[in-house]
Amino acid sequence: MNHPETLSLNDADQLNNQTDVILQKVVDAWTELQTQQPLVHCITNSVAANYAANVLLAAGASPAMIDNPFEAESFASIAAALSINLGTPTTEQMQAMQISAQTVSTKNTPWVLDSVGYGTFLKWRSEMVDQLILLNPTVIRGNASEISTLAGNQVESKGVDSTVSSNEVYLQALPLLAHSECVAISGKSDFILSKELNAVIQVNGGSFLQPKVTATGCALGALIAAYCAVANPTIATISAHIHFAIAGKLAFEKAQIVGSFNVAFLDEIYTLSADKIWEYADIEVLGL
Amino acid sequence: MNHPETLSLNDADQLNNQTDVILQKVVDAWTELQTQQPLVHCITNSVAANYAANVLLAAGASPAMIDNPFEAESFASIAAALSINLGTPTTEQMQAMQISAQTVSTKNTPWVLDSVGYGTFLKWRSEMVDQLILLNPTVIRGNASEISTLAGNQVESKGVDSTVSSNEVYLQALPLLAHSECVAISGKSDFILSKELNAVIQVNGGSFLQPKVTATGCALGALIAAYCAVANPTIATISAHIHFAIAGKLAFEKAQIVGSFNVAFLDEIYTLSADKIWEYADIEVLGL
Amino acid sequence: MNHPETLSLNDADQLNNQTDVILQKVVDAWTELQTQQPLVHCITNSVAANYAANVLLAAGASPAMIDNPFEAESFASIAAALSINLGTPTTEQMQAMQISAQTVSTKNTPWVLDSVGYGTFLKWRSEMVDQLILLNPTVIRGNASEISTLAGNQVESKGVDSTVSSNEVYLQALPLLAHSECVAISGKSDFILSKELNAVIQVNGGSFLQPKVTATGCALGALIAAYCAVANPTIATISAHIHFAIAGKLAFEKAQIVGSFNVAFLDEIYTLSADKIWEYADIEVLGL
């Protein structure tokens, strides 16, 4: 793993400087992603499998959906990062998740846990998430309902969609930093809690159409894993969210209806550039 | 569940009035779908999972693909409707189908049974369909081969595609109304047998390209379930078919080749409106 | 099965004549595919399921994704061809693969084995491929890493992507003709080893964007199976590769970014014609 140096934000006297330091590292991470094309081991759901693979390929990574327990250990041992998503688990996938998470934990390979559907009405997966968290995922991500519930709060959920806003709950996610380097909450704005920076990074952008395309959150989780293979957890998580936010924003300028938007979104994932990151990234660093 | 009043078609003296009464209720159902965004529990196949979720999102519903037996009961108990599709069943999905169907039957939650591939050469699923029918699905749907075979006739099938026409077999489906409120047969024209109306509603429209896009029938089944959450079974089934027929017709005006057509189709699912329903819906009410 | 006559290339004195003889048979195969719309039994992975079905439908075939062991025998017995793909196997799919491969072997129905991920780090599937090869698949296909490893060489692989070039390894694949009629290696150029012709056919074309769209190789494997239902193995394999190469080339002329490219690609799969085959097919016959 080729991790850029740790952020030295203490030197930054102005907000502008601080976000500039971050954005420069995001540009570096994106460049590394194109160069290294890291192998990302994905265990994901039947809805997201094709879409997440296409997003990773378009972004520059090399995805492999290996979700059986018999190959989980040997494959996780060669992957540059692992992405685990609880969308539509099967018994065999659940076994594969445990084995591969244990494998990457031992090898210090970064991994992302996407707690799709965590909550009262989906106990089987929720118990698995509770177990996996003990293996200290590099990044935990989910929507506001999932993350808030995961952090111990009582939240109503509506299936796999959130009923609360990311900006209302992000501070509730703080306890999860005991188990991970970053916690990422997606919503109208995304919020990333960083243990390293002891701060919250708010990522603005995207389009209201993104939640109208299924599996965008799942693909984002896989993309965080891809960036984790080439950057430190904080920068990786911010980079993936900025990648999505810019792609969503620019895709919506081209196409305002879901079907066409989704095609344009994949185009924009593919055509991100350093210039676009500097021009369109919209982040704020908040205290924790 | 917010069910509009029962149709009072006996008051309609003219065919025009009768279809207008139906179309007004279809417009109401579509409006309710946008407002309520009902949670639809889908157990579907690996080919349709992504596509059906995107169609439901575009149409205004909130899909959740929960297909494991361990979460089937608790999730079916909170869903506004259930869609069961026999496309590529696994043992765990089969268990989930039984559990969730039993759960919604007890709670009077509407559910749709899509008998993909029913016939001689696919016995495992066909036996499951035979069992599930005894739980009285709200709506049974399939293509002409599947529905005709399911109703006890000897029909040749070609894989999961139909070898007979919907207009030749719809009357054969009558016995299935002993187990359901509606039977829907898709084809060049779609035919919906309604127990409530004691009539057959023929829905025209669509495009010859729809069968050239995989899983359109599966997505239609899920959309019927979504509408069942906001309208009575007859209107829900008609609404979903009209939604698809108009989207197919208008998509074909924009794009005459499968790849582009499919993108345009999703766009048209998303941009349906009351005006489009009044302008483009093409239905006929036939005696039973 | 309606197999055109065996190639009589010995009569061809000039290279031009030889490729013209092949291309005429490719045109015939494509025409037969449109006419017969053969039923293709596919056991494929969760990433490719939707995409492969859409490619087969667009190409003119009739796909059915039947991947459970309980229906594998009866369905394989009526299919015109079988496609087995090892992308994301489950235990039940593995059983279905064995049963269906045995069934088609007995009935002399053509079948394709796509050895996705064959190699050191994915032993479970690799052992299954080793077993399935003993049942003599009509065509074995894969990328250069997979095929070279399968032929007994030591090759580094990167997940499911190739680390070697097809033109470097195609001669290494020769031993695999002991178990099959054709071996197809996809890459920048594709190479098809034909036992019948005792030659290698190089197929040029396509676009560098094809590997940036997931599951294109898997869909190609399924398309080879479809063509095997209407042509002899050599012509079928060449036809499927030419179909893909032309679609990729023409799609890239329309769209140079992955999302749009993929839509255009499916359009071009659908709109292939005899004229386009004659105009754009680019093959070379090499000695073996």
PDB file of N, CA, C and O in Angstrom, chain C residues 228-271:
ATOM      1  N   CYS C 228     -23.250 -21.441 -31.168  1.00  0.00           N
ATOM      2  CA  CYS C 228     -23.022 -22.888 -31.270  1.00  0.00           C
ATOM      3  C   CYS C 228     -24.322 -23.646 -31.546  1.00  0.00           C
ATOM      4  O   CYS C 228     -24.298 -24.774 -32.039  1.00  0.00           O
ATOM      5  N   ALA C 229     -25.435 -23.034 -31.208  1.00  0.00           N
ATOM      6  CA  ALA C 229     -26.730 -23.684 -31.469  1.00  0.00           C
ATOM      7  C   ALA C 229     -27.107 -23.633 -32.939  1.00  0.00           C
ATOM      8  O   ALA C 229     -27.991 -24.366 -33.383  1.00  0.00           O
ATOM      9  N   VAL C 230     -26.425 -22.772 -33.725  1.00  0.00           N
ATOM     10  CA  VAL C 230     -26.817 -22.590 -35.120  1.00  0.00           C
ATOM     11  C   VAL C 230     -25.663 -22.738 -36.109  1.00  0.00           C
ATOM     12  O   VAL C 230     -25.856 -22.558 -37.316  1.00  0.00           O
ATOM     13  N   ALA C 231     -24.469 -23.052 -35.611  1.00  0.00           N
ATOM     14  CA  ALA C 231     -23.311 -23.195 -36.509  1.00  0.00           C
ATOM     15  C   ALA C 231     -22.325 -24.163 -35.882  1.00  0.00           C
ATOM     16  O   ALA C 231     -22.418 -24.483 -34.695  1.00  0.00           O
ATOM     17  N   ASN C 232     -21.354 -24.628 -36.665  1.00  0.00           N
ATOM     18  CA  ASN C 232     -20.367 -25.519 -36.067  1.00  0.00           C
ATOM     19  C   ASN C 232     -19.471 -24.737 -35.106  1.00  0.00           C
ATOM     20  O   ASN C 232     -19.428 -23.511 -35.136  1.00  0.00           O
ATOM     21  N   PRO C 233     -18.770 -25.433 -34.221  1.00  0.00           N
ATOM     22  CA  PRO C 233     -18.055 -24.739 -33.144  1.00  0.00           C
ATOM     23  C   PRO C 233     -17.080 -23.665 -33.621  1.00  0.00           C
ATOM     24  O   PRO C 233     -17.023 -22.577 -33.029  1.00  0.00           O
ATOM     25  N   THR C 234     -16.343 -23.939 -34.693  1.00  0.00           N
ATOM     26  CA  THR C 234     -15.375 -22.957 -35.180  1.00  0.00           C
ATOM     27  C   THR C 234     -16.058 -21.693 -35.672  1.00  0.00           C
ATOM     28  O   THR C 234     -15.692 -20.573 -35.273  1.00  0.00           O
ATOM     29  N   ILE C 235     -17.030 -21.868 -36.523  1.00  0.00           N
ATOM     30  CA  ILE C 235     -17.753 -20.701 -37.047  1.00  0.00           C
ATOM     31  C   ILE C 235     -18.511 -19.983 -35.942  1.00  0.00           C
ATOM     32  O   ILE C 235     -18.554 -18.743 -35.895  1.00  0.00           O
ATOM     33  N   ALA C 236     -19.085 -20.741 -35.021  1.00  0.00           N
ATOM     34  CA  ALA C 236     -19.826 -20.131 -33.917  1.00  0.00           C
ATOM     35  C   ALA C 236     -18.907 -19.238 -33.079  1.00  0.00           C
ATOM     36  O   ALA C 236     -19.255 -18.098 -32.752  1.00  0.00           O
ATOM     37  N   THR C 237     -17.725 -19.752 -32.786  1.00  0.00           N
ATOM     38  CA  THR C 237     -16.806 -18.994 -31.929  1.00  0.00           C
ATOM     39  C   THR C 237     -16.303 -17.755 -32.668  1.00  0.00           C
ATOM     40  O   THR C 237     -16.236 -16.662 -32.096  1.00  0.00           O
ATOM     41  N   ILE C 238     -15.973 -17.921 -33.918  1.00  0.00           N
ATOM     42  CA  ILE C 238     -15.542 -16.760 -34.708  1.00  0.00           C
ATOM     43  C   ILE C 238     -16.679 -15.745 -34.833  1.00  0.00           C
ATOM     44  O   ILE C 238     -16.467 -14.534 -34.688  1.00  0.00           O
ATOM     45  N   SER C 239     -17.882 -16.238 -35.071  1.00  0.00           N
ATOM     46  CA  SER C 239     -19.030 -15.334 -35.257  1.00  0.00           C
ATOM     47  C   SER C 239     -19.263 -14.476 -34.019  1.00  0.00           C
ATOM     48  O   SER C 239     -19.475 -13.257 -34.121  1.00  0.00           O
ATOM     49  N   ALA C 240     -19.246 -15.105 -32.861  1.00  0.00           N
ATOM     50  CA  ALA C 240     -19.490 -14.351 -31.625  1.00  0.00           C
ATOM     51  C   ALA C 240     -18.410 -13.291 -31.422  1.00  0.00           C
ATOM     52  O   ALA C 240     -18.694 -12.152 -31.044  1.00  0.00           O
ATOM     53  N   HIS C 241     -17.159 -13.659 -31.709  1.00  0.00           N
ATOM     54  CA  HIS C 241     -16.067 -12.689 -31.536  1.00  0.00           C
ATOM     55  C   HIS C 241     -16.164 -11.544 -32.554  1.00  0.00           C
ATOM     56  O   HIS C 241     -15.908 -10.388 -32.224  1.00  0.00           O
ATOM     57  N   ILE C 242     -16.525 -11.870 -33.771  1.00  0.00           N
ATOM     58  CA  ILE C 242     -16.700 -10.812 -34.775  1.00  0.00           C
ATOM     59  C   ILE C 242     -17.877  -9.907 -34.385  1.00  0.00           C
ATOM     60  O   ILE C 242     -17.797  -8.681 -34.501  1.00  0.00           O
ATOM     61  N   HIS C 243     -18.954 -10.533 -33.925  1.00  0.00           N
ATOM     62  CA  HIS C 243     -20.128  -9.770 -33.486  1.00  0.00           C
ATOM     63  C   HIS C 243     -19.700  -8.733 -32.424  1.00  0.00           C
ATOM     64  O   HIS C 243     -20.053  -7.558 -32.503  1.00  0.00           O
ATOM     65  N   PHE C 244     -18.929  -9.183 -31.444  1.00  0.00           N
ATOM     66  CA  PHE C 244     -18.453  -8.291 -30.385  1.00  0.00           C
ATOM     67  C   PHE C 244     -17.456  -7.260 -30.911  1.00  0.00           C
ATOM     68  O   PHE C 244     -17.495  -6.090 -30.517  1.00  0.00           O
ATOM     69  N   ALA C 245     -16.550  -7.697 -31.776  1.00  0.00           N
ATOM     70  CA  ALA C 245     -15.501  -6.793 -32.257  1.00  0.00           C
ATOM     71  C   ALA C 245     -16.100  -5.654 -33.075  1.00  0.00           C
ATOM     72  O   ALA C 245     -15.694  -4.495 -32.944  1.00  0.00           O
ATOM     73  N   ILE C 246     -17.080  -5.985 -33.923  1.00  0.00           N
ATOM     74  CA  ILE C 246     -17.713  -4.942 -34.731  1.00  0.00           C
ATOM     75  C   ILE C 246     -18.548  -4.017 -33.848  1.00  0.00           C
ATOM     76  O   ILE C 246     -18.491  -2.787 -33.979  1.00  0.00           O
ATOM     77  N   ALA C 247     -19.304  -4.613 -32.931  1.00  0.00           N
ATOM     78  CA  ALA C 247     -20.134  -3.784 -32.036  1.00  0.00           C
ATOM     79  C   ALA C 247     -19.253  -2.837 -31.215  1.00  0.00           C
ATOM     80  O   ALA C 247     -19.586  -1.657 -31.044  1.00  0.00           O
ATOM     81  N   GLY C 248     -18.128  -3.342 -30.725  1.00  0.00           N
ATOM     82  CA  GLY C 248     -17.233  -2.498 -29.935  1.00  0.00           C
ATOM     83  C   GLY C 248     -16.631  -1.367 -30.756  1.00  0.00           C
ATOM     84  O   GLY C 248     -16.541  -0.222 -30.307  1.00  0.00           O
ATOM     85  N   LYS C 249     -16.236  -1.714 -31.988  1.00  0.00           N
ATOM     86  CA  LYS C 249     -15.629  -0.709 -32.874  1.00  0.00           C
ATOM     87  C   LYS C 249     -16.632   0.400 -33.225  1.00  0.00           C
ATOM     88  O   LYS C 249     -16.331   1.593 -33.106  1.00  0.00           O
ATOM     89  N   LEU C 250     -17.832  -0.012 -33.626  1.00  0.00           N
ATOM     90  CA  LEU C 250     -18.825   0.988 -34.049  1.00  0.00           C
ATOM     91  C   LEU C 250     -19.390   1.761 -32.859  1.00  0.00           C
ATOM     92  O   LEU C 250     -19.709   2.946 -32.972  1.00  0.00           O
ATOM     93  N   ALA C 251     -19.513   1.095 -31.719  1.00  0.00           N
ATOM     94  CA  ALA C 251     -19.989   1.799 -30.519  1.00  0.00           C
ATOM     95  C   ALA C 251     -19.009   2.898 -30.140  1.00  0.00           C
ATOM     96  O   ALA C 251     -19.420   3.998 -29.768  1.00  0.00           O
ATOM     97  N   PHE C 252     -17.731   2.606 -30.264  1.00  0.00           N
ATOM     98  CA  PHE C 252     -16.728   3.609 -29.892  1.00  0.00           C
ATOM     99  C   PHE C 252     -16.760   4.814 -30.834  1.00  0.00           C
ATOM    100  O   PHE C 252     -16.433   5.928 -30.433  1.00  0.00           O
ATOM    101  N   GLU C 253     -17.153   4.572 -32.077  1.00  0.00           N
ATOM    102  CA  GLU C 253     -17.298   5.717 -32.988  1.00  0.00           C
ATOM    103  C   GLU C 253     -18.418   6.651 -32.548  1.00  0.00           C
ATOM    104  O   GLU C 253     -18.381   7.848 -32.812  1.00  0.00           O
ATOM    105  N   LYS C 254     -19.412   6.066 -31.860  1.00  0.00           N
ATOM    106  CA  LYS C 254     -20.540   6.880 -31.386  1.00  0.00           C
ATOM    107  C   LYS C 254     -20.293   7.482 -30.012  1.00  0.00           C
ATOM    108  O   LYS C 254     -20.761   8.582 -29.722  1.00  0.00           O
ATOM    109  N   ALA C 255     -19.615   6.748 -29.138  1.00  0.00           N
ATOM    110  CA  ALA C 255     -19.502   7.175 -27.741  1.00  0.00           C
ATOM    111  C   ALA C 255     -18.147   6.759 -27.191  1.00  0.00           C
ATOM    112  O   ALA C 255     -17.805   5.579 -27.230  1.00  0.00           O
ATOM    113  N   GLN C 256     -17.411   7.722 -26.659  1.00  0.00           N
ATOM    114  CA  GLN C 256     -16.037   7.460 -26.222  1.00  0.00           C
ATOM    115  C   GLN C 256     -15.894   7.387 -24.700  1.00  0.00           C
ATOM    116  O   GLN C 256     -14.791   7.368 -24.175  1.00  0.00           O
ATOM    117  N   ILE C 257     -17.015   7.336 -23.989  1.00  0.00           N
ATOM    118  CA  ILE C 257     -16.956   7.251 -22.531  1.00  0.00           C
ATOM    119  C   ILE C 257     -17.759   6.036 -22.082  1.00  0.00           C
ATOM    120  O   ILE C 257     -18.795   5.717 -22.683  1.00  0.00           O
ATOM    121  N   VAL C 258     -17.307   5.386 -21.004  1.00  0.00           N
ATOM    122  CA  VAL C 258     -17.848   4.068 -20.664  1.00  0.00           C
ATOM    123  C   VAL C 258     -19.359   3.942 -20.561  1.00  0.00           C
ATOM    124  O   VAL C 258     -19.928   2.974 -21.065  1.00  0.00           O
ATOM    125  N   GLY C 259     -20.004   4.876 -19.854  1.00  0.00           N
ATOM    126  CA  GLY C 259     -21.451   4.754 -19.670  1.00  0.00           C
ATOM    127  C   GLY C 259     -22.182   4.792 -21.002  1.00  0.00           C
ATOM    128  O   GLY C 259     -22.959   3.889 -21.328  1.00  0.00           O
ATOM    129  N   SER C 260     -21.910   5.823 -21.781  1.00  0.00           N
ATOM    130  CA  SER C 260     -22.543   5.965 -23.098  1.00  0.00           C
ATOM    131  C   SER C 260     -22.100   4.858 -24.042  1.00  0.00           C
ATOM    132  O   SER C 260     -22.892   4.350 -24.849  1.00  0.00           O
ATOM    133  N   PHE C 261     -20.834   4.482 -23.938  1.00  0.00           N
ATOM    134  CA  PHE C 261     -20.303   3.416 -24.784  1.00  0.00           C
ATOM    135  C   PHE C 261     -21.096   2.127 -24.583  1.00  0.00           C
ATOM    136  O   PHE C 261     -21.429   1.431 -25.544  1.00  0.00           O
ATOM    137  N   ASN C 262     -21.395   1.827 -23.338  1.00  0.00           N
ATOM    138  CA  ASN C 262     -22.078   0.577 -23.047  1.00  0.00           C
ATOM    139  C   ASN C 262     -23.483   0.551 -23.644  1.00  0.00           C
ATOM    140  O   ASN C 262     -23.950  -0.480 -24.139  1.00  0.00           O
ATOM    141  N   VAL C 263     -24.154   1.683 -23.629  1.00  0.00           N
ATOM    142  CA  VAL C 263     -25.473   1.769 -24.262  1.00  0.00           C
ATOM    143  C   VAL C 263     -25.323   1.588 -25.775  1.00  0.00           C
ATOM    144  O   VAL C 263     -26.063   0.816 -26.395  1.00  0.00           O
ATOM    145  N   ALA C 264     -24.329   2.269 -26.345  1.00  0.00           N
ATOM    146  CA  ALA C 264     -24.099   2.165 -27.789  1.00  0.00           C
ATOM    147  C   ALA C 264     -23.692   0.740 -28.179  1.00  0.00           C
ATOM    148  O   ALA C 264     -24.056   0.246 -29.253  1.00  0.00           O
ATOM    149  N   PHE C 265     -22.938   0.096 -27.304  1.00  0.00           N
ATOM    150  CA  PHE C 265     -22.493  -1.274 -27.581  1.00  0.00           C
ATOM    151  C   PHE C 265     -23.688  -2.213 -27.730  1.00  0.00           C
ATOM    152  O   PHE C 265     -23.767  -3.013 -28.668  1.00  0.00           O
ATOM    153  N   LEU C 266     -24.637  -2.113 -26.801  1.00  0.00           N
ATOM    154  CA  LEU C 266     -25.829  -2.959 -26.873  1.00  0.00           C
ATOM    155  C   LEU C 266     -26.632  -2.627 -28.143  1.00  0.00           C
ATOM    156  O   LEU C 266     -27.165  -3.521 -28.797  1.00  0.00           O
ATOM    157  N   ASP C 267     -26.683  -1.353 -28.485  1.00  0.00           N
ATOM    158  CA  ASP C 267     -27.336  -0.960 -29.745  1.00  0.00           C
ATOM    159  C   ASP C 267     -26.662  -1.629 -30.937  1.00  0.00           C
ATOM    160  O   ASP C 267     -27.337  -2.115 -31.855  1.00  0.00           O
ATOM    161  N   GLU C 268     -25.344  -1.656 -30.926  1.00  0.00           N
ATOM    162  CA  GLU C 268     -24.607  -2.233 -32.059  1.00  0.00           C
ATOM    163  C   GLU C 268     -24.695  -3.751 -32.083  1.00  0.00           C
ATOM    164  O   GLU C 268     -24.647  -4.367 -33.157  1.00  0.00           O
ATOM    165  N   ILE C 269     -24.798  -4.375 -30.921  1.00  0.00           N
ATOM    166  CA  ILE C 269     -25.037  -5.821 -30.896  1.00  0.00           C
ATOM    167  C   ILE C 269     -26.361  -6.115 -31.620  1.00  0.00           C
ATOM    168  O   ILE C 269     -26.474  -7.075 -32.377  1.00  0.00           O
ATOM    169  N   TYR C 270     -27.333  -5.259 -31.392  1.00  0.00           N
ATOM    170  CA  TYR C 270     -28.680  -5.444 -31.950  1.00  0.00           C
ATOM    171  C   TYR C 270     -28.728  -5.152 -33.440  1.00  0.00           C
ATOM    172  O   TYR C 270     -29.507  -5.768 -34.179  1.00  0.00           O
ATOM    173  N   THR C 271     -27.917  -4.208 -33.910  1.00  0.00           N
ATOM    174  CA  THR C 271     -28.051  -3.751 -35.306  1.00  0.00           C
ATOM    175  C   THR C 271     -26.973  -4.304 -36.237  1.00  0.00           C
ATOM    176  O   THR C 271     -26.761  -3.755 -37.317  1.00  0.00           O
TER     177      THR C 271
END
